[in-house]
Coordinates of C-alpha atoms and ligand atoms in Angstrom, one line a residue:
M1 CA -35.3 9.4 119.7
R2 CA -34.8 12.2 121.6
E3 CA -33.2 15.7 120.7
P4 CA -29.9 16.1 122.3
L5 CA -29.2 19.5 124.1
R6 CA -26.4 21.1 121.5
G7 CA -23.4 24.0 122.1
P8 CA -20.0 23.2 123.2
A9 CA -20.4 23.2 126.8
A10 CA -23.3 20.4 126.8
A11 CA -21.3 17.2 126.2
V12 CA -19.1 15.1 128.0
V13 CA -16.0 13.7 126.6
R14 CA -13.9 10.5 127.8
R15 CA -11.9 8.2 127.0
A16 CA -12.1 4.7 127.8
H17 CA -8.9 2.6 128.1
A18 CA -8.8 -1.1 127.6
K19 CA -6.8 -3.3 130.1
I20 CA -4.5 -6.2 130.3
N21 CA -3.9 -8.2 133.4
V22 CA 0.1 -8.4 133.8
F23 CA 0.2 -10.9 136.1
L24 CA -3.6 -12.8 137.2
R25 CA -4.1 -15.1 140.3
V26 CA -7.0 -17.5 141.3
L27 CA -7.3 -18.0 145.6
G28 CA -10.2 -19.9 145.0
R29 CA -13.7 -19.9 144.5
R30 CA -16.0 -17.8 147.1
E31 CA -19.3 -19.0 148.7
D32 CA -21.3 -16.5 146.5
G33 CA -19.4 -17.5 143.1
Y34 CA -17.0 -15.5 142.9
H35 CA -13.6 -16.1 143.4
D36 CA -11.0 -14.3 145.5
I37 CA -7.8 -13.0 142.7
E38 CA -5.1 -10.9 143.1
S39 CA -4.3 -9.3 139.2
L40 CA -2.0 -6.6 138.3
V41 CA -4.5 -4.0 136.3
V42 CA -2.3 -1.9 133.7
P43 CA -4.4 0.6 131.1
V44 CA -3.2 0.7 127.9
S45 CA -3.6 3.1 124.8
L46 CA -6.3 1.2 123.1
V47 CA -9.4 3.4 123.6
D48 CA -13.5 3.6 123.5
T49 CA -14.7 7.2 123.3
I50 CA -17.5 7.7 125.8
T51 CA -19.8 11.3 124.4
L52 CA -22.3 12.3 126.9
R53 CA -25.3 14.4 125.9
P54 CA -28.0 16.1 128.8
I55 CA -31.3 15.2 127.6
E56 CA -33.8 17.1 128.5
D57 CA -36.4 14.8 129.5
G58 CA -35.1 12.7 131.7
A59 CA -34.4 9.4 129.6
R60 CA -31.3 7.9 129.9
W61 CA -30.6 6.0 125.4
V62 CA -26.8 4.5 124.6
V63 CA -25.9 4.7 120.6
T64 CA -22.8 2.6 119.4
S65 CA -20.5 3.2 116.3
G66 CA -17.4 2.9 115.3
P67 CA -15.1 -0.6 114.0
A68 CA -15.6 -2.9 117.2
A69 CA -19.6 -2.4 117.7
E70 CA -20.5 -5.3 115.9
G71 CA -22.6 -7.6 118.7
V72 CA -22.5 -4.3 121.8
P73 CA -25.7 -4.5 123.1
E74 CA -27.7 -0.6 123.0
G75 CA -31.1 -2.2 125.4
D76 CA -30.0 -2.7 129.4
D77 CA -27.2 -5.5 128.9
N78 CA -24.9 -2.2 127.6
L79 CA -22.8 -1.4 131.0
A80 CA -22.5 1.8 130.5
L81 CA -26.2 2.3 130.4
Q82 CA -26.0 0.0 133.9
A83 CA -23.7 2.6 135.6
A84 CA -25.9 5.6 134.1
E85 CA -29.0 4.3 135.4
A86 CA -26.8 3.0 138.9
L87 CA -25.4 6.5 139.4
A88 CA -28.4 8.0 139.0
R89 CA -30.4 5.8 141.6
R90 CA -26.7 6.7 144.3
C91 CA -27.4 10.5 143.7
G92 CA -31.0 11.1 143.4
T93 CA -31.0 12.9 140.2
S94 CA -34.5 12.5 137.1
R95 CA -31.1 14.1 135.1
G96 CA -31.3 12.1 131.5
A97 CA -28.4 11.4 129.3
L98 CA -27.4 10.2 125.7
I99 CA -24.3 8.2 126.3
E100 CA -22.5 7.5 122.6
I101 CA -19.6 4.9 122.1
H102 CA -16.9 5.3 120.0
K103 CA -16.3 1.4 120.0
R104 CA -12.3 -0.4 119.1
I105 CA -11.6 -2.6 121.7
P106 CA -12.3 -5.5 120.7
V107 CA -15.5 -7.1 123.0
A108 CA -15.1 -10.5 125.6
A109 CA -12.0 -10.3 125.2
G110 CA -10.4 -9.7 128.4
L111 CA -9.6 -6.7 127.6
G112 CA -12.6 -4.7 130.4
G113 CA -13.8 -2.9 127.2
G114 CA -17.8 -3.2 128.9
S115 CA -16.2 -2.3 132.2
A116 CA -13.7 0.5 130.8
D117 CA -17.4 2.4 129.5
A118 CA -19.3 1.5 132.2
A119 CA -16.2 3.7 134.5
A120 CA -15.9 6.2 131.8
T121 CA -19.8 6.4 132.0
L122 CA -19.4 7.0 136.6
L123 CA -16.6 9.7 135.9
G124 CA -18.5 11.6 132.6
L125 CA -21.9 11.8 134.3
N126 CA -20.5 12.2 137.7
D127 CA -19.3 15.3 136.2
L128 CA -22.6 16.3 134.0
W129 CA -25.0 15.8 136.5
R130 CA -23.1 17.4 139.1
C131 CA -23.3 14.8 141.4
R132 CA -20.1 15.4 143.6
L133 CA -20.0 12.0 144.3
A134 CA -16.6 10.8 145.8
L135 CA -14.1 8.0 144.1
E136 CA -14.9 5.5 146.7
E137 CA -18.1 5.8 146.0
L138 CA -18.2 6.3 142.4
S139 CA -16.1 2.1 143.1
E140 CA -18.9 0.7 145.2
V141 CA -21.6 1.9 142.1
G142 CA -19.4 0.6 140.0
A143 CA -18.4 -2.6 141.6
G144 CA -22.1 -3.6 141.2
I145 CA -22.0 -3.8 137.4
G146 CA -18.5 -5.2 136.8
S147 CA -15.6 -7.0 138.8
D148 CA -13.3 -4.3 136.6
V149 CA -15.2 -1.0 137.2
P150 CA -13.1 -0.1 140.2
A151 CA -9.8 -0.5 138.9
L152 CA -10.4 1.1 135.4
L153 CA -11.9 4.7 137.8
R154 CA -8.7 5.1 139.1
E155 CA -7.2 5.6 135.4
G156 CA -4.0 4.2 136.3
P157 CA -2.1 1.4 136.9
V158 CA -3.7 -0.6 140.2
L159 CA -3.7 -3.6 142.0
I160 CA -6.8 -5.9 142.9
E161 CA -7.6 -8.3 145.7
G162 CA -10.9 -9.7 146.7
R163 CA -13.8 -10.4 143.3
G164 CA -11.9 -7.0 142.4
E165 CA -13.2 -4.2 144.3
R166 CA -10.4 -3.7 146.0
V167 CA -8.2 -1.5 144.9
R168 CA -4.4 0.3 145.5
P169 CA -3.0 2.1 142.7
V170 CA 0.8 1.4 142.0
P171 CA 3.4 2.5 140.1
V172 CA 4.2 1.0 137.3
T173 CA 7.0 2.3 134.3
R174 CA 5.6 2.9 130.7
M175 CA 6.6 0.0 128.3
W176 CA 4.7 -1.4 124.6
W177 CA 3.0 -4.6 124.4
V178 CA 1.1 -6.3 121.1
L179 CA -2.7 -7.3 121.9
H180 CA -3.3 -10.2 120.0
P181 CA -7.1 -10.1 120.2
Q182 CA -9.0 -13.5 118.8
R183 CA -11.9 -14.4 116.4
F184 CA -14.1 -15.5 119.2
P185 CA -15.3 -14.1 122.0
V186 CA -14.7 -16.4 126.1
S187 CA -17.4 -15.7 128.6
T188 CA -15.9 -14.7 131.5
P189 CA -18.2 -16.6 133.6
D190 CA -16.5 -19.7 131.7
A191 CA -13.2 -18.8 132.3
Y192 CA -13.5 -19.1 136.1
R193 CA -15.8 -22.0 136.0
W194 CA -13.2 -23.7 133.7
W195 CA -10.5 -23.2 136.3
D196 CA -12.9 -24.8 139.0
E197 CA -13.5 -27.9 136.5
D198 CA -9.9 -29.0 136.0
P199 CA -9.2 -28.1 138.6
G200 CA -6.5 -24.7 138.2
T201 CA -3.8 -23.7 140.1
T202 CA -3.1 -20.6 142.0
G203 CA -0.5 -19.0 140.6
P204 CA 3.3 -17.9 142.8
D205 CA 3.9 -15.1 144.7
P206 CA 3.8 -11.9 142.6
A207 CA 6.4 -9.8 144.4
P208 CA 8.7 -10.2 142.1
V209 CA 6.7 -9.7 139.1
I210 CA 4.7 -6.1 141.0
E211 CA 8.3 -4.8 141.2
A212 CA 9.7 -5.7 137.5
A213 CA 7.0 -3.9 136.4
A214 CA 7.7 -0.8 138.1
R215 CA 11.3 -1.0 137.3
G216 CA 10.0 -1.2 133.6
S217 CA 12.6 -4.2 133.0
A218 CA 11.1 -6.0 130.0
E219 CA 13.6 -8.2 130.0
E220 CA 12.6 -9.4 134.0
L221 CA 9.4 -8.9 133.6
G222 CA 9.2 -11.1 130.0
P223 CA 9.3 -14.6 131.5
L224 CA 6.9 -13.4 135.2
L225 CA 3.8 -13.1 133.9
F226 CA 1.3 -15.2 134.2
D227 CA -2.7 -15.4 134.6
D228 CA -4.3 -18.9 136.0
L229 CA -7.0 -18.5 133.7
E230 CA -5.3 -19.5 130.5
P231 CA -4.4 -22.7 130.6
G232 CA -8.3 -23.5 131.2
V233 CA -9.0 -21.8 128.2
V234 CA -6.0 -22.8 126.2
R235 CA -7.4 -26.2 126.6
R236 CA -11.0 -25.1 124.7
H237 CA -8.7 -22.6 122.2
P238 CA -6.2 -23.8 121.5
Q239 CA -5.7 -21.1 118.7
V240 CA -4.8 -19.3 122.3
A241 CA -1.6 -21.6 122.2
R242 CA -0.4 -20.4 118.6
A243 CA -1.4 -17.2 119.2
R244 CA 1.8 -17.5 122.2
E245 CA 3.7 -19.1 119.6
R246 CA 3.8 -16.7 117.0
L247 CA 4.2 -13.9 118.7
L248 CA 7.6 -15.2 121.2
G249 CA 8.8 -16.5 117.6
A250 CA 8.1 -12.3 116.2
G251 CA 10.9 -12.2 119.5
A252 CA 8.3 -10.7 122.0
L253 CA 9.5 -11.1 124.9
G254 CA 7.2 -12.7 127.5
V255 CA 3.6 -13.4 126.2
V256 CA 0.5 -14.2 128.6
M257 CA -3.2 -14.0 128.5
S258 CA -5.2 -11.1 129.5
G259 CA -7.4 -11.8 131.8
S260 CA -10.3 -13.6 131.1
G261 CA -8.8 -13.9 127.7
P262 CA -9.1 -15.0 124.7
T263 CA -6.8 -11.6 123.6
V264 CA -2.7 -12.2 124.0
A265 CA -0.8 -9.5 125.6
A266 CA 3.0 -9.4 124.7
L267 CA 5.2 -7.2 126.3
A268 CA 8.3 -5.7 123.8
G269 CA 11.6 -4.1 123.9
D270 CA 10.4 -1.4 122.8
E271 CA 8.2 0.8 120.7
S272 CA 10.4 0.1 117.9
Q273 CA 10.1 -4.2 118.7
A274 CA 5.6 -3.4 119.0
R275 CA 5.6 -2.6 115.5
E276 CA 7.9 -4.4 113.9
I277 CA 5.9 -7.5 115.6
S278 CA 2.7 -6.0 114.7
R279 CA 3.9 -5.7 111.2
A280 CA 4.2 -9.1 110.9
L281 CA 1.2 -10.3 112.4
P282 CA -1.4 -9.2 110.8
G283 CA -4.5 -7.9 112.6
T284 CA -2.4 -7.3 116.6
I285 CA -2.8 -3.9 117.9
A286 CA 0.4 -2.8 119.3
V287 CA -0.4 -0.2 122.2
A288 CA 1.6 1.5 125.4
A289 CA 0.6 0.5 128.9
P290 CA 0.3 2.7 130.7
P291 CA -0.7 5.4 128.3
Ligands
C5P301 O1 -18.4 -8.7 138.2 P1 -17.9 -10.0 136.6 O2 -19.4 -9.4 136.2 O3 -17.0 -8.9 135.4 O4 -18.4 -11.1 136.4 C1 -18.4 -12.0 135.7 C2 -18.3 -13.3 136.3 O5 -16.6 -13.9 136.8 C3 -19.2 -13.3 137.4 O6 -20.4 -14.1 137.4 C4 -18.4 -14.4 137.8 O7 -18.6 -16.4 138.2 C5 -17.4 -14.5 137.1 N1 -16.3 -13.5 138.3 C6 -15.1 -14.3 139.3 N2 -14.9 -14.2 140.1 C7 -14.3 -13.0 139.9 C8 -14.6 -11.8 138.9 C9 -15.9 -12.3 138.2 O8 -16.0 -15.5 139.3 N3 -13.2 -12.4 141.0

């Protein structure tokens, strides 16, 4: 292990926020194998913490710790490391970094954890290495790492289009949600493939759900939540439907799978109701979105 520089000015620390998809509309499969989608992506208060330390000899390393670190790769498959390498190429630097990831966001859960770590790494190393790339340029680098990275670089609610690279900040009033992670992972390519195979449907015009989220009306928003990837995942993993029923039974105003799943997100009326639902259902997490 290389010895990182120490001292208060040497490290950059960033929070990498998980996200939920308030709605996710799949428009169709493209020639390149990706799918054109529309989605409202909102960061939540569940975070990984990323600490970036300069390394003198130019090496780039990832180390992981924390309650959700199990199974997170520390080698070339790690999205934060891929982001660091891609940024170094784009900015033409030979500087190194030790990337410490304290992992709390469940992996392969539909919460964008790996992409959030990559986005935080791009933002942090852009400072640490003094690359001075604009957000648009970071976004281009990020799109090559994962479809959620451009959205998570914005660190606020966004509407995404295309395969996720077209990003527009939108107002969303802070509301309280309960996340119900599952004990099994779902891979993003599988969730999209199941949409192709079933075949999946395309949800309604999202204007009403976007407006309800902007107004912050949980009563209005609850029944409007949807995710076109959810039926395909539920068909293969009925636990997702059971989680949905448990959350509604505990008083949630609406429930939706997040992204490619399998985490289920339930909308609560306020913070105290979110905490009450979370207490009633062990293993769930009350979060604010946006944080
Ligand atoms: O970009 P990312 O690595 O997150 O995507 C993983 C996989 O998920 C892609 O290779 C593709 O199979 C699928 N995907 C898709 N359409 C999107 C995003 C992801 O088909 N908009």
